[in-house]
Amino acid sequence: MTFTIEYEQEEDGRWLAEVKELPGVMVYGKDSNDAMAHAQALALRVIADRLDNGESIPALNFSFSMA
């Protein structure tokens, strides 16, 4: 599975990044690279948490792409 990170700059200058395939995985960063790195880290934490709790997860064969 490929996770898509969408990102955009807010009016206040912060960057917002969201992993579309994992609802709720949205983070801010000081620049686009920072926001994307934080989004990847949060996505991995969400997947690990779901595994720990026996919840369903997307296929474990995954990579990130930037949109």
PDB file of N, CA and C in Angstrom:
ATOM      1  N   MET A   1       0.848  -1.177   0.000  1.00  0.00           N
ATOM      2  CA  MET A   1       0.000   0.000   0.000  1.00  0.00           C
ATOM      3  C   MET A   1       0.891   1.236   0.000  1.00  0.00           C
ATOM      4  N   THR A   2       0.512   2.216  -0.747  1.00  0.00           N
ATOM      5  CA  THR A   2       1.214   3.497  -0.763  1.00  0.00           C
ATOM      6  C   THR A   2       0.396   4.508   0.015  1.00  0.00           C
ATOM      7  N   PHE A   3       1.036   5.185   0.947  1.00  0.00           N
ATOM      8  CA  PHE A   3       0.386   6.255   1.687  1.00  0.00           C
ATOM      9  C   PHE A   3       0.679   7.574   0.991  1.00  0.00           C
ATOM     10  N   THR A   4      -0.364   8.345   0.774  1.00  0.00           N
ATOM     11  CA  THR A   4      -0.225   9.632   0.114  1.00  0.00           C
ATOM     12  C   THR A   4      -0.236  10.741   1.153  1.00  0.00           C
ATOM     13  N   ILE A   5       0.799  11.565   1.125  1.00  0.00           N
ATOM     14  CA  ILE A   5       0.872  12.713   2.019  1.00  0.00           C
ATOM     15  C   ILE A   5       0.542  13.959   1.205  1.00  0.00           C
ATOM     16  N   GLU A   6      -0.548  14.610   1.592  1.00  0.00           N
ATOM     17  CA  GLU A   6      -0.899  15.880   0.972  1.00  0.00           C
ATOM     18  C   GLU A   6      -0.452  16.982   1.921  1.00  0.00           C
ATOM     19  N   TYR A   7       0.104  18.048   1.363  1.00  0.00           N
ATOM     20  CA  TYR A   7       0.577  19.128   2.221  1.00  0.00           C
ATOM     21  C   TYR A   7       0.288  20.474   1.585  1.00  0.00           C
ATOM     22  N   GLU A   8       0.144  21.462   2.442  1.00  0.00           N
ATOM     23  CA  GLU A   8      -0.119  22.825   1.975  1.00  0.00           C
ATOM     24  C   GLU A   8       0.332  23.804   3.049  1.00  0.00           C
ATOM     25  N   GLN A   9       0.628  25.018   2.605  1.00  0.00           N
ATOM     26  CA  GLN A   9       1.041  26.053   3.541  1.00  0.00           C
ATOM     27  C   GLN A   9      -0.180  26.833   4.002  1.00  0.00           C
ATOM     28  N   GLU A  10      -0.293  27.003   5.309  1.00  0.00           N
ATOM     29  CA  GLU A  10      -1.391  27.767   5.896  1.00  0.00           C
ATOM     30  C   GLU A  10      -1.089  29.265   5.783  1.00  0.00           C
ATOM     31  N   GLU A  11      -2.094  30.087   5.995  1.00  0.00           N
ATOM     32  CA  GLU A  11      -1.931  31.538   5.917  1.00  0.00           C
ATOM     33  C   GLU A  11      -0.920  32.057   6.935  1.00  0.00           C
ATOM     34  N   ASP A  12      -0.796  31.371   8.086  1.00  0.00           N
ATOM     35  CA  ASP A  12       0.130  31.824   9.122  1.00  0.00           C
ATOM     36  C   ASP A  12       1.568  31.347   8.879  1.00  0.00           C
ATOM     37  N   GLY A  13       1.799  30.655   7.754  1.00  0.00           N
ATOM     38  CA  GLY A  13       3.148  30.227   7.392  1.00  0.00           C
ATOM     39  C   GLY A  13       3.473  28.789   7.734  1.00  0.00           C
ATOM     40  N   ARG A  14       2.688  28.184   8.626  1.00  0.00           N
ATOM     41  CA  ARG A  14       2.941  26.781   8.967  1.00  0.00           C
ATOM     42  C   ARG A  14       2.541  25.891   7.798  1.00  0.00           C
ATOM     43  N   TRP A  15       3.136  24.703   7.765  1.00  0.00           N
ATOM     44  CA  TRP A  15       2.793  23.707   6.745  1.00  0.00           C
ATOM     45  C   TRP A  15       1.980  22.601   7.398  1.00  0.00           C
ATOM     46  N   LEU A  16       0.918  22.189   6.745  1.00  0.00           N
ATOM     47  CA  LEU A  16       0.044  21.124   7.203  1.00  0.00           C
ATOM     48  C   LEU A  16       0.230  19.923   6.288  1.00  0.00           C
ATOM     49  N   ALA A  17       0.454  18.754   6.872  1.00  0.00           N
ATOM     50  CA  ALA A  17       0.578  17.521   6.084  1.00  0.00           C
ATOM     51  C   ALA A  17      -0.418  16.499   6.623  1.00  0.00           C
ATOM     52  N   GLU A  18      -1.028  15.755   5.706  1.00  0.00           N
ATOM     53  CA  GLU A  18      -2.058  14.778   6.062  1.00  0.00           C
ATOM     54  C   GLU A  18      -1.824  13.494   5.280  1.00  0.00           C
ATOM     55  N   VAL A  19      -1.924  12.356   5.971  1.00  0.00           N
ATOM     56  CA  VAL A  19      -1.846  11.045   5.325  1.00  0.00           C
ATOM     57  C   VAL A  19      -3.283  10.636   5.024  1.00  0.00           C
ATOM     58  N   LYS A  20      -3.650  10.676   3.746  1.00  0.00           N
ATOM     59  CA  LYS A  20      -5.036  10.484   3.339  1.00  0.00           C
ATOM     60  C   LYS A  20      -5.600   9.116   3.716  1.00  0.00           C
ATOM     61  N   GLU A  21      -4.779   8.087   3.688  1.00  0.00           N
ATOM     62  CA  GLU A  21      -5.266   6.726   3.935  1.00  0.00           C
ATOM     63  C   GLU A  21      -5.446   6.417   5.421  1.00  0.00           C
ATOM     64  N   LEU A  22      -4.990   7.318   6.287  1.00  0.00           N
ATOM     65  CA  LEU A  22      -5.123   7.123   7.734  1.00  0.00           C
ATOM     66  C   LEU A  22      -5.829   8.341   8.327  1.00  0.00           C
ATOM     67  N   PRO A  23      -7.157   8.273   8.428  1.00  0.00           N
ATOM     68  CA  PRO A  23      -7.914   9.419   8.938  1.00  0.00           C
ATOM     69  C   PRO A  23      -7.363   9.905  10.286  1.00  0.00           C
ATOM     70  N   GLY A  24      -7.245  11.206  10.400  1.00  0.00           N
ATOM     71  CA  GLY A  24      -6.763  11.797  11.644  1.00  0.00           C
ATOM     72  C   GLY A  24      -5.271  12.022  11.703  1.00  0.00           C
ATOM     73  N   VAL A  25      -4.526  11.496  10.727  1.00  0.00           N
ATOM     74  CA  VAL A  25      -3.079  11.700  10.711  1.00  0.00           C
ATOM     75  C   VAL A  25      -2.808  13.012   9.982  1.00  0.00           C
ATOM     76  N   MET A  26      -2.777  14.083  10.774  1.00  0.00           N
ATOM     77  CA  MET A  26      -2.525  15.437  10.279  1.00  0.00           C
ATOM     78  C   MET A  26      -1.542  16.101  11.227  1.00  0.00           C
ATOM     79  N   VAL A  27      -0.530  16.748  10.680  1.00  0.00           N
ATOM     80  CA  VAL A  27       0.486  17.388  11.511  1.00  0.00           C
ATOM     81  C   VAL A  27       0.912  18.713  10.882  1.00  0.00           C
ATOM     82  N   TYR A  28       1.468  19.571  11.711  1.00  0.00           N
ATOM     83  CA  TYR A  28       2.052  20.824  11.247  1.00  0.00           C
ATOM     84  C   TYR A  28       3.570  20.724  11.292  1.00  0.00           C
ATOM     85  N   GLY A  29       4.232  21.503  10.441  1.00  0.00           N
ATOM     86  CA  GLY A  29       5.675  21.589  10.447  1.00  0.00           C
ATOM     87  C   GLY A  29       6.109  22.995  10.078  1.00  0.00           C
ATOM     88  N   LYS A  30       7.383  23.286  10.353  1.00  0.00           N
ATOM     89  CA  LYS A  30       7.908  24.635  10.073  1.00  0.00           C
ATOM     90  C   LYS A  30       8.133  24.860   8.583  1.00  0.00           C
ATOM     91  N   ASP A  31       8.319  23.754   7.841  1.00  0.00           N
ATOM     92  CA  ASP A  31       8.426  23.813   6.379  1.00  0.00           C
ATOM     93  C   ASP A  31       7.840  22.524   5.829  1.00  0.00           C
ATOM     94  N   SER A  32       7.770  22.413   4.507  1.00  0.00           N
ATOM     95  CA  SER A  32       7.108  21.244   3.917  1.00  0.00           C
ATOM     96  C   SER A  32       7.816  19.943   4.274  1.00  0.00           C
ATOM     97  N   ASN A  33       9.135  19.944   4.279  1.00  0.00           N
ATOM     98  CA  ASN A  33       9.874  18.716   4.624  1.00  0.00           C
ATOM     99  C   ASN A  33       9.637  18.302   6.068  1.00  0.00           C
ATOM    100  N   ASP A  34       9.607  19.272   6.969  1.00  0.00           N
ATOM    101  CA  ASP A  34       9.357  18.997   8.381  1.00  0.00           C
ATOM    102  C   ASP A  34       7.963  18.406   8.564  1.00  0.00           C
ATOM    103  N   ALA A  35       6.971  18.995   7.906  1.00  0.00           N
ATOM    104  CA  ALA A  35       5.601  18.497   8.008  1.00  0.00           C
ATOM    105  C   ALA A  35       5.491  17.079   7.457  1.00  0.00           C
ATOM    106  N   MET A  36       6.131  16.815   6.333  1.00  0.00           N
ATOM    107  CA  MET A  36       6.071  15.469   5.750  1.00  0.00           C
ATOM    108  C   MET A  36       6.763  14.442   6.641  1.00  0.00           C
ATOM    109  N   ALA A  37       7.893  14.807   7.227  1.00  0.00           N
ATOM    110  CA  ALA A  37       8.600  13.884   8.123  1.00  0.00           C
ATOM    111  C   ALA A  37       7.744  13.573   9.346  1.00  0.00           C
ATOM    112  N   HIS A  38       7.092  14.588   9.902  1.00  0.00           N
ATOM    113  CA  HIS A  38       6.227  14.357  11.061  1.00  0.00           C
ATOM    114  C   HIS A  38       5.016  13.502  10.681  1.00  0.00           C
ATOM    115  N   ALA A  39       4.491  13.692   9.483  1.00  0.00           N
ATOM    116  CA  ALA A  39       3.353  12.891   9.033  1.00  0.00           C
ATOM    117  C   ALA A  39       3.748  11.421   8.878  1.00  0.00           C
ATOM    118  N   GLN A  40       4.925  11.175   8.339  1.00  0.00           N
ATOM    119  CA  GLN A  40       5.395   9.793   8.205  1.00  0.00           C
ATOM    120  C   GLN A  40       5.570   9.152   9.573  1.00  0.00           C
ATOM    121  N   ALA A  41       6.172   9.880  10.503  1.00  0.00           N
ATOM    122  CA  ALA A  41       6.399   9.348  11.849  1.00  0.00           C
ATOM    123  C   ALA A  41       5.074   9.048  12.549  1.00  0.00           C
ATOM    124  N   LEU A  42       4.115   9.964  12.437  1.00  0.00           N
ATOM    125  CA  LEU A  42       2.817   9.739  13.075  1.00  0.00           C
ATOM    126  C   LEU A  42       2.091   8.560  12.436  1.00  0.00           C
ATOM    127  N   ALA A  43       2.164   8.429  11.120  1.00  0.00           N
ATOM    128  CA  ALA A  43       1.527   7.301  10.440  1.00  0.00           C
ATOM    129  C   ALA A  43       2.091   5.979  10.966  1.00  0.00           C
ATOM    130  N   LEU A  44       3.397   5.914  11.129  1.00  0.00           N
ATOM    131  CA  LEU A  44       4.005   4.689  11.643  1.00  0.00           C
ATOM    132  C   LEU A  44       3.577   4.413  13.078  1.00  0.00           C
ATOM    133  N   ARG A  45       3.453   5.472  13.895  1.00  0.00           N
ATOM    134  CA  ARG A  45       2.992   5.282  15.277  1.00  0.00           C
ATOM    135  C   ARG A  45       1.541   4.794  15.311  1.00  0.00           C
ATOM    136  N   VAL A  46       0.709   5.334  14.425  1.00  0.00           N
ATOM    137  CA  VAL A  46      -0.691   4.905  14.368  1.00  0.00           C
ATOM    138  C   VAL A  46      -0.777   3.434  13.973  1.00  0.00           C
ATOM    139  N   ILE A  47       0.000   3.032  12.978  1.00  0.00           N
ATOM    140  CA  ILE A  47      -0.004   1.631  12.547  1.00  0.00           C
ATOM    141  C   ILE A  47       0.497   0.731  13.675  1.00  0.00           C
ATOM    142  N   ALA A  48       1.560   1.125  14.354  1.00  0.00           N
ATOM    143  CA  ALA A  48       2.095   0.327  15.471  1.00  0.00           C
ATOM    144  C   ALA A  48       1.059   0.205  16.583  1.00  0.00           C
ATOM    145  N   ASP A  49       0.364   1.298  16.885  1.00  0.00           N
ATOM    146  CA  ASP A  49      -0.664   1.267  17.925  1.00  0.00           C
ATOM    147  C   ASP A  49      -1.791   0.322  17.545  1.00  0.00           C
ATOM    148  N   ARG A  50      -2.187   0.360  16.284  1.00  0.00           N
ATOM    149  CA  ARG A  50      -3.244  -0.551  15.834  1.00  0.00           C
ATOM    150  C   ARG A  50      -2.804  -2.001  15.938  1.00  0.00           C
ATOM    151  N   LEU A  51      -1.558  -2.282  15.587  1.00  0.00           N
ATOM    152  CA  LEU A  51      -1.034  -3.645  15.730  1.00  0.00           C
ATOM    153  C   LEU A  51      -1.048  -4.081  17.189  1.00  0.00           C
ATOM    154  N   ASP A  52      -0.602  -3.197  18.074  1.00  0.00           N
ATOM    155  CA  ASP A  52      -0.572  -3.509  19.509  1.00  0.00           C
ATOM    156  C   ASP A  52      -1.951  -3.816  20.054  1.00  0.00           C
ATOM    157  N   ASN A  53      -2.984  -3.182  19.490  1.00  0.00           N
ATOM    158  CA  ASN A  53      -4.346  -3.349  19.986  1.00  0.00           C
ATOM    159  C   ASN A  53      -5.168  -4.337  19.177  1.00  0.00           C
ATOM    160  N   GLY A  54      -4.524  -5.055  18.253  1.00  0.00           N
ATOM    161  CA  GLY A  54      -5.216  -6.068  17.473  1.00  0.00           C
ATOM    162  C   GLY A  54      -6.220  -5.519  16.477  1.00  0.00           C
ATOM    163  N   GLU A  55      -6.077  -4.252  16.105  1.00  0.00           N
ATOM    164  CA  GLU A  55      -6.992  -3.644  15.141  1.00  0.00           C
ATOM    165  C   GLU A  55      -6.532  -3.925  13.717  1.00  0.00           C
ATOM    166  N   SER A  56      -7.451  -3.728  12.771  1.00  0.00           N
ATOM    167  CA  SER A  56      -7.085  -3.924  11.377  1.00  0.00           C
ATOM    168  C   SER A  56      -6.188  -2.782  10.923  1.00  0.00           C
ATOM    169  N   ILE A  57      -5.286  -3.105  10.019  1.00  0.00           N
ATOM    170  CA  ILE A  57      -4.354  -2.109   9.491  1.00  0.00           C
ATOM    171  C   ILE A  57      -4.260  -2.279   7.981  1.00  0.00           C
ATOM    172  N   PRO A  58      -3.816  -1.233   7.294  1.00  0.00           N
ATOM    173  CA  PRO A  58      -3.570  -1.395   5.861  1.00  0.00           C
ATOM    174  C   PRO A  58      -2.463  -2.429   5.650  1.00  0.00           C
ATOM    175  N   ALA A  59      -2.340  -2.936   4.456  1.00  0.00           N
ATOM    176  CA  ALA A  59      -1.316  -3.925   4.150  1.00  0.00           C
ATOM    177  C   ALA A  59       0.051  -3.449   4.649  1.00  0.00           C
ATOM    178  N   LEU A  60       0.844  -4.353   5.218  1.00  0.00           N
ATOM    179  CA  LEU A  60       2.129  -3.964   5.790  1.00  0.00           C
ATOM    180  C   LEU A  60       3.199  -3.688   4.740  1.00  0.00           C
ATOM    181  N   ASN A  61       2.947  -4.055   3.503  1.00  0.00           N
ATOM    182  CA  ASN A  61       3.850  -3.706   2.407  1.00  0.00           C
ATOM    183  C   ASN A  61       3.504  -2.302   1.979  1.00  0.00           C
ATOM    184  N   PHE A  62       4.184  -1.299   2.510  1.00  0.00           N
ATOM    185  CA  PHE A  62       3.801   0.066   2.193  1.00  0.00           C
ATOM    186  C   PHE A  62       5.010   0.944   1.943  1.00  0.00           C
ATOM    187  N   SER A  63       4.746   2.066   1.310  1.00  0.00           N
ATOM    188  CA  SER A  63       5.763   3.098   1.084  1.00  0.00           C
ATOM    189  C   SER A  63       5.038   4.440   1.115  1.00  0.00           C
ATOM    190  N   PHE A  64       5.797   5.519   1.172  1.00  0.00           N
ATOM    191  CA  PHE A  64       5.216   6.849   1.178  1.00  0.00           C
ATOM    192  C   PHE A  64       5.459   7.513  -0.165  1.00  0.00           C
ATOM    193  N   SER A  65       4.474   8.274  -0.632  1.00  0.00           N
ATOM    194  CA  SER A  65       4.667   9.111  -1.815  1.00  0.00           C
ATOM    195  C   SER A  65       4.231  10.515  -1.434  1.00  0.00           C
ATOM    196  N   MET A  66       4.823  11.501  -2.052  1.00  0.00           N
ATOM    197  CA  MET A  66       4.491  12.891  -1.741  1.00  0.00           C
ATOM    198  C   MET A  66       3.570  13.442  -2.831  1.00  0.00           C
ATOM    199  N   ALA A  67       2.544  14.152  -2.405  1.00  0.00           N
ATOM    200  CA  ALA A  67       1.586  14.725  -3.367  1.00  0.00           C
ATOM    201  C   ALA A  67       1.677  16.228  -3.351  1.00  0.00           C
TER     202      ALA A  67
END
